XYZ file of C-alpha atoms in Angstrom:
120
model
C 28.761 -11.055 -14.451
C 30.323 -8.155 -12.233
C 28.599 -9.653 -9.007
C 30.327 -12.976 -9.686
C 33.505 -11.340 -10.506
C 33.963 -9.361 -7.900
C 32.090 -11.630 -5.304
C 29.827 -9.229 -4.185
C 27.380 -10.354 -1.846
C 24.609 -7.844 -3.381
C 24.376 -5.181 -5.972
C 26.717 -2.208 -4.962
C 24.103 1.004 -5.614
C 20.844 -0.540 -5.186
C 18.215 2.130 -5.243
C 16.297 0.460 -1.910
C 19.587 0.093 0.184
C 19.351 -0.739 3.503
C 19.204 2.345 5.905
C 21.599 0.832 8.150
C 24.200 -0.174 4.808
C 24.509 3.747 4.526
C 28.161 4.718 4.401
C 28.888 7.204 6.963
C 30.353 9.880 4.820
C 30.882 13.385 6.086
C 27.802 14.414 3.772
C 25.699 11.911 5.393
C 26.538 12.490 9.264
C 26.019 16.074 8.215
C 22.471 15.522 6.837
C 21.691 13.214 9.550
C 22.569 15.666 12.403
C 20.943 18.714 10.385
C 17.547 16.250 10.463
C 18.245 15.552 13.879
C 18.508 19.242 14.715
C 15.169 19.692 13.155
C 13.708 17.339 15.081
C 14.763 19.157 18.080
C 13.197 22.191 16.846
C 10.087 20.983 15.642
C 10.603 22.087 12.522
C 9.739 21.245 8.981
C 12.682 20.484 6.770
C 13.986 19.993 2.802
C 16.221 17.505 1.583
C 17.994 18.681 -1.480
C 21.036 17.227 -3.373
C 22.310 15.258 -6.048
C 20.840 12.035 -7.537
C 22.274 9.278 -5.885
C 23.625 11.068 -3.129
C 21.863 9.231 -0.037
C 18.828 12.058 0.357
C 15.904 9.208 0.264
C 17.834 6.840 2.517
C 19.095 9.422 5.284
C 15.483 10.184 5.452
C 14.113 6.336 5.424
C 16.799 5.697 8.385
C 15.599 8.676 10.681
C 12.052 8.059 9.936
C 12.998 4.312 10.740
C 14.140 5.689 14.047
C 11.062 7.797 14.913
C 7.918 6.769 17.317
C 4.817 6.202 14.332
C 2.261 7.853 17.263
C 4.792 10.990 17.534
C 5.849 11.939 14.380
C 4.206 12.094 10.689
C 6.751 11.807 8.089
C 6.160 11.783 4.559
C 7.887 11.790 1.093
C 7.033 13.754 -1.763
C 9.286 12.988 -4.544
C 9.412 15.974 -7.209
C 11.798 16.239 -9.535
C 9.782 18.311 -12.447
C 6.333 20.049 -11.820
C 4.914 23.267 -10.698
C 4.269 24.734 -7.410
C 0.403 24.058 -7.398
C 1.509 20.059 -8.004
C 4.097 20.240 -4.759
C 1.072 22.091 -2.564
C -1.139 19.047 -3.890
C 0.970 16.631 -3.000
C 1.362 18.048 0.486
C -2.366 18.771 0.723
C -2.974 15.269 0.197
C -0.646 13.677 2.590
C -1.828 15.832 4.907
C -5.314 14.384 4.203
C -6.744 18.154 3.215
C -9.010 18.308 0.403
C -7.632 19.518 -3.084
C -7.428 23.592 -3.430
C -8.155 24.953 -6.834
C -5.825 27.927 -6.649
C -2.166 28.377 -4.817
C -3.156 30.453 -2.309
C -5.960 28.653 -1.005
C -3.838 25.920 -1.037
C -0.873 27.396 0.582
C -3.218 28.961 3.265
C -4.824 25.409 4.027
C -1.239 23.805 4.625
C -0.237 26.166 6.675
C -3.261 26.446 8.436
C -2.945 22.443 9.155
C 0.671 22.751 9.930
C -0.211 25.220 12.731
C -2.655 22.677 13.990
C -0.179 19.733 14.451
C 2.343 22.036 15.847
C 0.212 23.313 18.503
C -1.520 20.175 19.182
C 1.582 18.085 20.861
C-alpha cells in the first residue's frame, strides 16, 4: 500500500540494504573513516551503535572493497550472551577448537591473532 502510494521503487529501510545505497550521513562517513584507519593500522575493531544505524551495512561496504586473499573479515552479531559466547564465536571464526574456560579461550584467540598479524 505505502510503496504504491509513495511510488517507491524499493522498500525503504530494508535489512539487507545494498551498501552502495547507504546515505553518506556524518555518522556513516565517520564510521567509514574509522574503519579505514583500522586497516591502515592493521588493527582490530569493534563497531557498536543503535539498532538500524547502519553498522552492518558500513561493515559490508568496507568488506566488499577488500581483497579476500589479504583480509579476513567476519561478522559476529551478538546482542545478548556472555563473554564466553563471544569468545566461542570469535574462536569458531578463527578456526580454533572450542575451549572450556574463558582464560584458555582468550589465550587461544590472542595467540591466533598474533600469529595472523605477524604472518603478513
